[in-house]
Amino acid sequence: MPRPIRATLSASALAHNCMVAKAYAGGAKLWAVIKANAYGHGLERAARALEAADGYAVLDFQEAARLRLAGIQKPILMLEGFFKPGDLPLLNKYSLTPVIHNPEQVEMLKRTELAAEIDVYVKVNSGMNRLGFTIESLRPAYNAIRMHRQVRNVTLMTHFADADGPGGIQAQLEWFSEMTKEYGAPRSLANSAALIRYPETRTGWVRPGIMLYGCSPFADCSAESLGLKPAMTLATEIIATQQLAPGERVGYGFAYEAVGDLSIGIVACGYADGYPRHAPTGTPVLVNGKRTRIVGRVSMDMICVDITDIPEAYIGSPVTLWGEGLSADEVAASAGTLSYELLCALAPRVPVAEIP
Ligand SMILES: *Cc1c(COP(=O)(O)O)cnc(C)c1O
């Protein structure tokens, strides 16, 4: 028998969350962002389940090729565009829409006669200072792209640095609008946080990611309150129990010391499965559906959990690390990270089962 750990992925939760995103989007079209193996959910599986999407956004040409091989015919947006001249024929081969964000890409495109027409996104740096053209470099880049014989539609896009935080989007949106007002091109602005919180970004094509997987982009607002359902549940079982007397310790570094009598369940999940190693004592976990906490250090293959108040818990008892009944957002917050990182880090050794 394999170890009891497994992830389940709910196709109906993905479909539901996609409909929620569609409702927020109003008349705007929706790129379902499925980069990073669909945030750990499996590329083809997620694309199939996110049936309300108008297109899919990825980074890797391998991911784009996999989607086409799976028979998916909707538009595909390449969020970082192409990297080398050899990538350009792939745009036609797989019918891809590249994001062009730097002058090198413009040069590569200029030098290339494409076999068929393509649509292009031009990325504007509105203050995040990661990718995109500045106000000075936008005009020459845009003109060169427009003049290319095989370029059909051009959309202007930008990305917000703090749509989920206190800074908001106002300054970036104003700057973007100022920079692009004379272009008269369609726009693509919103990630999940902007889509939910800032109606003025629901224009052209929106680009939600994390909300499709049933997690909240906001620290101060639960996924449940947004009407989202967790798509991934990471579950396992207790494989051993220990009784600790006061003063006894558990795990590497003897990091946790029992204050009173303590029952411990040893759980088949560790950082090699994708559980965050830095999750501290107190991080929530469900045993037999009841909420308790992890204690001591997360090791490679095991976690220790407090089952003192769950007397029926024993070897074989079910444990939920995150997902149905315990949000990945909450576990992530306890571990000082984001649900994004937990989902993407699901390890290949964890078997995945798709459920309706
Ligand atoms: C990843 C990404 C998104 C999706 O962001 P979420 O916060 O997951 O909704 C949108 N746009 C771009 C450019 C991205 O890289």
Coordinates of C-alpha atoms and ligand atoms in Angstrom, one line a residue:
M1 CA 0.0 0.0 0.0
P2 CA 1.2 3.5 -0.7
R3 CA 1.4 6.1 2.1
P4 CA -2.0 7.3 3.0
I5 CA -1.4 10.9 1.8
R6 CA -3.3 12.1 -1.2
A7 CA -4.7 15.3 -2.7
T8 CA -8.2 15.5 -4.1
L9 CA -9.1 18.1 -6.7
S10 CA -12.8 19.0 -7.0
A11 CA -13.8 19.7 -10.6
S12 CA -17.1 21.1 -9.5
A13 CA -15.4 23.6 -7.1
L14 CA -13.2 24.8 -10.0
A15 CA -16.2 25.2 -12.2
H16 CA -18.1 27.0 -9.5
N17 CA -15.3 29.4 -8.7
C18 CA -14.9 30.1 -12.4
M19 CA -18.6 31.1 -12.5
V20 CA -18.1 33.4 -9.5
A21 CA -15.2 35.1 -11.4
K22 CA -17.4 35.4 -14.5
A23 CA -20.1 37.1 -12.4
Y24 CA -17.5 39.6 -11.1
A25 CA -16.2 40.1 -14.6
G26 CA -19.6 41.2 -15.9
G27 CA -19.2 41.8 -19.6
A28 CA -15.4 41.4 -19.6
K29 CA -13.8 38.2 -20.9
L30 CA -11.9 35.9 -18.7
W31 CA -8.4 34.5 -19.0
A32 CA -8.2 31.7 -16.4
V33 CA -4.7 31.9 -15.1
I34 CA -3.4 28.3 -15.0
K35 CA 0.4 28.9 -14.8
A36 CA 2.5 26.8 -12.5
N37 CA 0.6 23.6 -13.4
A38 CA -2.7 25.4 -12.5
Y39 CA -1.4 26.5 -9.1
G40 CA -0.6 22.9 -8.4
H41 CA -4.0 21.5 -9.5
G42 CA -2.8 19.9 -12.8
L43 CA -2.9 21.8 -16.0
E44 CA -5.2 19.8 -18.3
R45 CA -7.5 18.8 -15.5
A46 CA -8.0 22.4 -14.4
A47 CA -8.4 23.7 -17.9
R48 CA -11.2 21.2 -18.5
A49 CA -12.9 22.0 -15.2
L50 CA -12.7 25.8 -15.7
E51 CA -15.1 25.5 -18.6
A52 CA -16.6 29.1 -18.2
A53 CA -13.2 30.6 -19.1
D54 CA -12.8 32.4 -22.4
G55 CA -9.1 31.5 -22.6
Y56 CA -6.1 30.3 -20.5
A57 CA -3.0 32.1 -19.4
V58 CA 0.3 30.3 -18.8
L59 CA 4.0 31.1 -19.0
D60 CA 5.6 28.0 -20.3
F61 CA 5.6 26.9 -24.0
Q62 CA 5.5 23.3 -22.7
E63 CA 2.3 24.2 -20.8
A64 CA 0.8 25.8 -23.9
A65 CA 1.7 22.8 -26.0
R66 CA 0.2 20.4 -23.4
L67 CA -3.1 22.4 -23.5
R68 CA -3.3 22.1 -27.3
L69 CA -2.3 18.4 -27.2
A70 CA -5.3 17.9 -24.8
G71 CA -7.5 19.3 -27.5
I72 CA -8.1 22.7 -25.9
Q73 CA -8.9 25.3 -28.6
K74 CA -9.6 28.4 -26.6
P75 CA -7.1 31.3 -26.8
I76 CA -3.9 31.0 -24.8
L77 CA -2.1 34.0 -23.4
M78 CA 1.7 33.7 -22.8
L79 CA 2.1 35.9 -19.7
E80 CA 5.9 36.4 -20.3
G81 CA 5.7 36.2 -24.0
F82 CA 8.6 34.5 -25.9
F83 CA 12.1 34.3 -24.7
K84 CA 14.2 33.4 -27.7
P85 CA 13.8 33.8 -31.5
G86 CA 13.2 30.0 -31.7
D87 CA 10.0 30.5 -29.7
L88 CA 8.4 32.6 -32.4
P89 CA 7.3 29.8 -34.7
L90 CA 5.5 28.2 -31.7
L91 CA 3.2 31.2 -31.5
N92 CA 1.7 30.0 -34.8
K93 CA 2.1 26.3 -34.2
Y94 CA 0.0 26.5 -31.0
S95 CA -2.0 29.7 -31.8
L96 CA -0.7 31.7 -28.8
T97 CA -1.1 35.3 -27.8
P98 CA 2.2 36.6 -26.5
V99 CA 2.7 39.4 -24.0
I100 CA 5.4 41.6 -25.2
H101 CA 7.0 43.5 -22.4
N102 CA 10.6 44.4 -23.3
P103 CA 12.4 45.9 -26.3
E104 CA 14.3 42.7 -27.1
Q105 CA 11.0 40.9 -27.8
V106 CA 10.1 43.8 -30.1
E107 CA 13.4 43.3 -32.0
M108 CA 12.8 39.6 -32.3
L109 CA 9.3 40.1 -33.6
K110 CA 10.5 42.8 -36.1
R111 CA 13.1 40.3 -37.6
T112 CA 10.5 37.5 -38.0
E113 CA 8.1 36.8 -40.8
L114 CA 5.4 34.8 -39.1
A115 CA 3.4 32.0 -40.9
A116 CA 0.1 33.4 -39.7
E117 CA -1.4 36.3 -37.9
I118 CA -1.2 36.7 -34.1
D119 CA -2.8 38.8 -31.5
V120 CA -0.4 40.6 -29.1
Y121 CA -0.6 42.0 -25.6
V122 CA 1.7 44.9 -24.8
K123 CA 2.6 45.2 -21.2
V124 CA 2.9 48.6 -19.6
N125 CA 4.9 49.2 -16.4
S126 CA 2.6 51.3 -14.3
G127 CA 4.7 51.2 -11.2
M128 CA 5.3 47.6 -10.2
N129 CA 8.7 47.8 -12.0
R130 CA 8.9 44.1 -12.9
L131 CA 7.8 43.8 -16.5
G132 CA 6.6 46.3 -19.0
F133 CA 7.3 49.4 -21.0
T134 CA 7.8 52.8 -19.5
I135 CA 6.1 55.8 -20.8
E136 CA 9.1 56.7 -22.9
S137 CA 9.6 53.2 -24.4
L138 CA 5.9 52.4 -25.0
R139 CA 5.3 54.5 -28.1
P140 CA 8.1 53.1 -30.2
A141 CA 7.4 49.6 -29.1
Y142 CA 3.7 49.9 -29.8
N143 CA 4.3 51.4 -33.2
A144 CA 6.8 48.7 -34.2
I145 CA 4.4 46.0 -33.1
R146 CA 1.4 47.6 -34.9
M147 CA 3.5 47.9 -38.1
H148 CA 4.3 44.2 -38.1
R149 CA 2.5 42.5 -41.0
Q150 CA 1.2 39.5 -39.0
V151 CA 0.0 41.4 -35.9
R152 CA -3.7 41.6 -35.8
N153 CA -5.2 42.9 -32.5
V154 CA -3.1 44.7 -29.8
T155 CA -4.3 44.8 -26.2
L156 CA -2.6 46.9 -23.6
M157 CA -2.2 45.3 -20.2
T158 CA -0.7 46.1 -16.8
H159 CA -0.4 44.3 -13.5
F160 CA -1.1 45.7 -10.0
A161 CA 1.4 45.4 -7.2
D162 CA -1.0 45.9 -4.3
A163 CA -4.6 45.2 -5.4
D164 CA -4.9 42.9 -2.4
G165 CA -3.3 45.4 0.1
P166 CA -3.8 48.8 1.6
G167 CA -2.1 50.6 -1.3
G168 CA -4.8 49.5 -3.7
I169 CA -4.7 50.2 -7.4
Q170 CA -5.6 53.9 -7.8
A171 CA -2.2 55.4 -8.4
Q172 CA -1.2 52.6 -10.9
L173 CA -4.6 52.8 -12.7
E174 CA -4.4 56.6 -13.1
W175 CA -0.8 56.3 -14.4
F176 CA -1.8 53.5 -16.8
S177 CA -4.8 55.5 -18.1
E178 CA -2.7 58.6 -18.5
M179 CA 0.0 56.7 -20.4
T180 CA -2.4 54.9 -22.7
K181 CA -5.2 57.4 -23.3
E182 CA -4.3 58.1 -26.9
Y183 CA -4.0 54.5 -28.0
G184 CA -7.6 53.5 -28.1
A185 CA -6.6 49.8 -27.6
P186 CA -8.6 47.3 -25.4
R187 CA -7.3 46.7 -21.9
S188 CA -6.5 43.9 -19.6
L189 CA -6.0 44.9 -15.9
A190 CA -7.4 42.7 -13.2
N191 CA -5.9 39.8 -11.2
S192 CA -8.3 38.2 -8.7
A193 CA -7.9 40.9 -6.0
A194 CA -8.6 43.7 -8.5
L195 CA -11.4 41.8 -10.1
I196 CA -13.2 41.4 -6.8
R197 CA -12.4 44.8 -5.1
Y198 CA -12.2 47.3 -8.0
P199 CA -15.1 47.3 -10.5
E200 CA -13.3 49.8 -12.7
T201 CA -10.8 47.1 -13.6
R202 CA -13.5 44.8 -15.1
T203 CA -12.7 45.7 -18.6
G204 CA -11.5 43.9 -21.8
W205 CA -10.1 40.6 -20.5
V206 CA -9.6 40.0 -16.8
R207 CA -7.0 37.6 -15.4
P208 CA -8.0 35.8 -12.2
G209 CA -5.8 33.1 -10.8
I210 CA -6.0 32.3 -7.1
M211 CA -9.8 32.8 -6.7
L212 CA -10.4 30.0 -9.3
Y213 CA -8.8 27.6 -6.9
G214 CA -11.0 28.7 -4.0
C215 CA -8.6 30.8 -2.1
S216 CA -8.9 34.4 -1.1
P217 CA -6.4 37.0 -2.5
F218 CA -7.0 39.1 0.7
A219 CA -5.6 38.6 4.1
D220 CA -8.7 40.2 5.7
C221 CA -11.4 38.4 3.9
S222 CA -12.1 34.7 3.8
A223 CA -12.6 32.7 0.6
E224 CA -15.9 31.4 2.0
S225 CA -17.2 35.0 2.5
L226 CA -16.4 35.6 -1.2
G227 CA -18.5 32.5 -2.2
L228 CA -15.5 30.5 -3.2
K229 CA -15.0 26.7 -2.7
P230 CA -11.7 25.0 -2.0
A231 CA -10.6 23.0 -5.1
M232 CA -7.7 21.2 -3.5
T233 CA -7.9 19.1 -0.3
L234 CA -4.7 17.6 1.1
A235 CA -5.5 14.7 3.3
T236 CA -3.7 11.9 5.0
E237 CA -3.9 9.7 8.2
I238 CA -2.3 9.2 11.6
I239 CA 0.3 6.5 11.4
A240 CA 1.4 6.3 15.0
T241 CA 0.5 7.8 18.4
Q242 CA 2.6 8.8 21.4
Q243 CA 1.8 9.7 25.0
L244 CA 4.0 12.5 26.5
A245 CA 4.3 13.3 30.2
P246 CA 4.8 16.9 31.2
G247 CA 8.4 18.0 30.3
E248 CA 8.8 15.4 27.5
R249 CA 9.5 16.7 24.1
V250 CA 8.7 15.8 20.5
G251 CA 10.4 16.0 17.1
Y252 CA 13.6 17.5 15.7
G253 CA 15.4 20.0 17.9
F254 CA 13.1 18.8 20.8
A255 CA 11.3 21.9 19.7
Y256 CA 8.0 21.3 21.5
E257 CA 7.8 20.5 25.2
A258 CA 4.6 19.1 26.7
V259 CA 3.2 21.3 29.5
G260 CA 0.7 18.7 30.7
D261 CA -0.1 15.2 29.6
L262 CA -0.2 15.2 25.8
S263 CA -1.4 12.8 23.2
I264 CA 0.4 13.1 19.9
G265 CA -0.6 11.8 16.5
I266 CA 2.1 11.2 14.0
V267 CA 0.8 12.2 10.6
A268 CA 2.0 11.0 7.2
C269 CA 2.8 14.4 5.6
G270 CA 5.9 16.5 5.7
Y271 CA 7.7 19.1 3.8
A272 CA 8.6 16.6 1.1
D273 CA 4.9 16.5 0.3
G274 CA 4.7 20.3 0.1
Y275 CA 3.7 21.1 3.6
P276 CA 5.5 24.3 4.7
R277 CA 8.5 23.4 7.0
H278 CA 8.2 26.7 8.7
A279 CA 4.6 26.2 9.9
P280 CA 4.9 26.7 13.7
T281 CA 3.3 25.0 16.6
G282 CA -0.3 26.0 16.6
T283 CA -0.9 25.8 12.9
P284 CA -4.4 24.4 12.5
V285 CA -5.1 20.9 11.2
L286 CA -8.2 18.7 11.2
V287 CA -8.2 15.2 12.8
N288 CA -11.4 13.2 12.4
G289 CA -12.9 16.5 11.2
K290 CA -12.0 18.2 14.5
R291 CA -9.8 21.2 14.6
T292 CA -6.5 20.9 16.5
R293 CA -2.9 22.1 16.0
I294 CA 0.5 20.9 14.9
V295 CA 3.2 20.8 17.5
G296 CA 7.0 20.9 17.1
R297 CA 8.9 20.9 13.8
V298 CA 7.6 19.8 10.5
S299 CA 9.9 17.0 9.3
M300 CA 10.4 15.6 5.8
D301 CA 7.7 12.9 6.0
M302 CA 5.9 13.6 9.2
I303 CA 4.1 16.1 11.3
C304 CA 3.1 15.8 14.9
V305 CA -0.4 16.9 15.9
D306 CA -2.0 17.4 19.3
I307 CA -4.8 14.8 19.8
T308 CA -5.2 15.2 23.5
D309 CA -8.8 16.5 23.1
I310 CA -9.7 14.0 20.4
P311 CA -9.6 10.7 22.3
E312 CA -11.1 8.7 19.5
A313 CA -8.1 9.6 17.2
Y314 CA -5.9 6.6 16.5
I315 CA -3.8 5.1 13.8
G316 CA -5.8 5.4 10.6
S317 CA -7.8 8.5 11.7
P318 CA -8.2 10.9 8.8
V319 CA -6.3 14.2 8.8
T320 CA -6.9 17.2 6.6
L321 CA -4.0 19.5 6.1
W322 CA -5.9 22.0 4.1
G323 CA -8.9 22.2 1.8
E324 CA -12.5 21.1 2.6
G325 CA -13.2 22.3 6.2
L326 CA -9.9 24.1 6.7
S327 CA -8.8 26.9 4.3
A328 CA -5.4 26.9 2.8
D329 CA -5.4 30.6 3.4
E330 CA -5.5 30.0 7.2
V331 CA -2.8 27.4 7.2
A332 CA -0.7 29.7 5.0
A333 CA -1.2 32.7 7.3
S334 CA -0.1 30.6 10.2
A335 CA 3.1 29.6 8.3
G336 CA 3.8 33.2 7.3
T337 CA 3.1 32.6 3.6
L338 CA 0.2 32.6 1.1
S339 CA -2.1 29.9 -0.1
Y340 CA -0.5 30.5 -3.6
E341 CA 2.7 29.0 -2.3
L342 CA 1.1 26.0 -0.6
L343 CA -0.9 25.1 -3.6
C344 CA 2.0 25.4 -6.1
A345 CA 4.3 23.5 -3.8
L346 CA 2.2 20.3 -3.7
A347 CA 4.9 17.7 -4.3
P348 CA 4.9 15.3 -7.3
R349 CA 5.1 12.4 -4.9
V350 CA 1.5 13.1 -3.6
P351 CA -1.0 11.1 -5.6
V352 CA -3.8 13.2 -6.9
A353 CA -7.4 12.1 -7.4
E354 CA -9.9 14.1 -9.3
I355 CA -13.4 14.1 -7.7
P356 CA -16.5 15.6 -9.3
Ligands
LIG1 C1 -0.3 35.3 -11.9 C2 -0.9 36.4 -12.7 C3 -2.3 36.8 -12.5 C4 -3.2 36.0 -11.6 O1 -3.0 36.6 -10.3 P1 -3.9 36.1 -9.0 O2 -3.5 36.9 -7.9 O3 -3.6 34.7 -8.8 O4 -5.4 36.3 -9.4 C5 -2.8 37.8 -13.3 N1 -2.0 38.5 -14.1 C6 -0.7 38.2 -14.3 C7 0.2 39.0 -15.2 C8 -0.1 37.2 -13.5 O5 1.2 36.9 -13.7

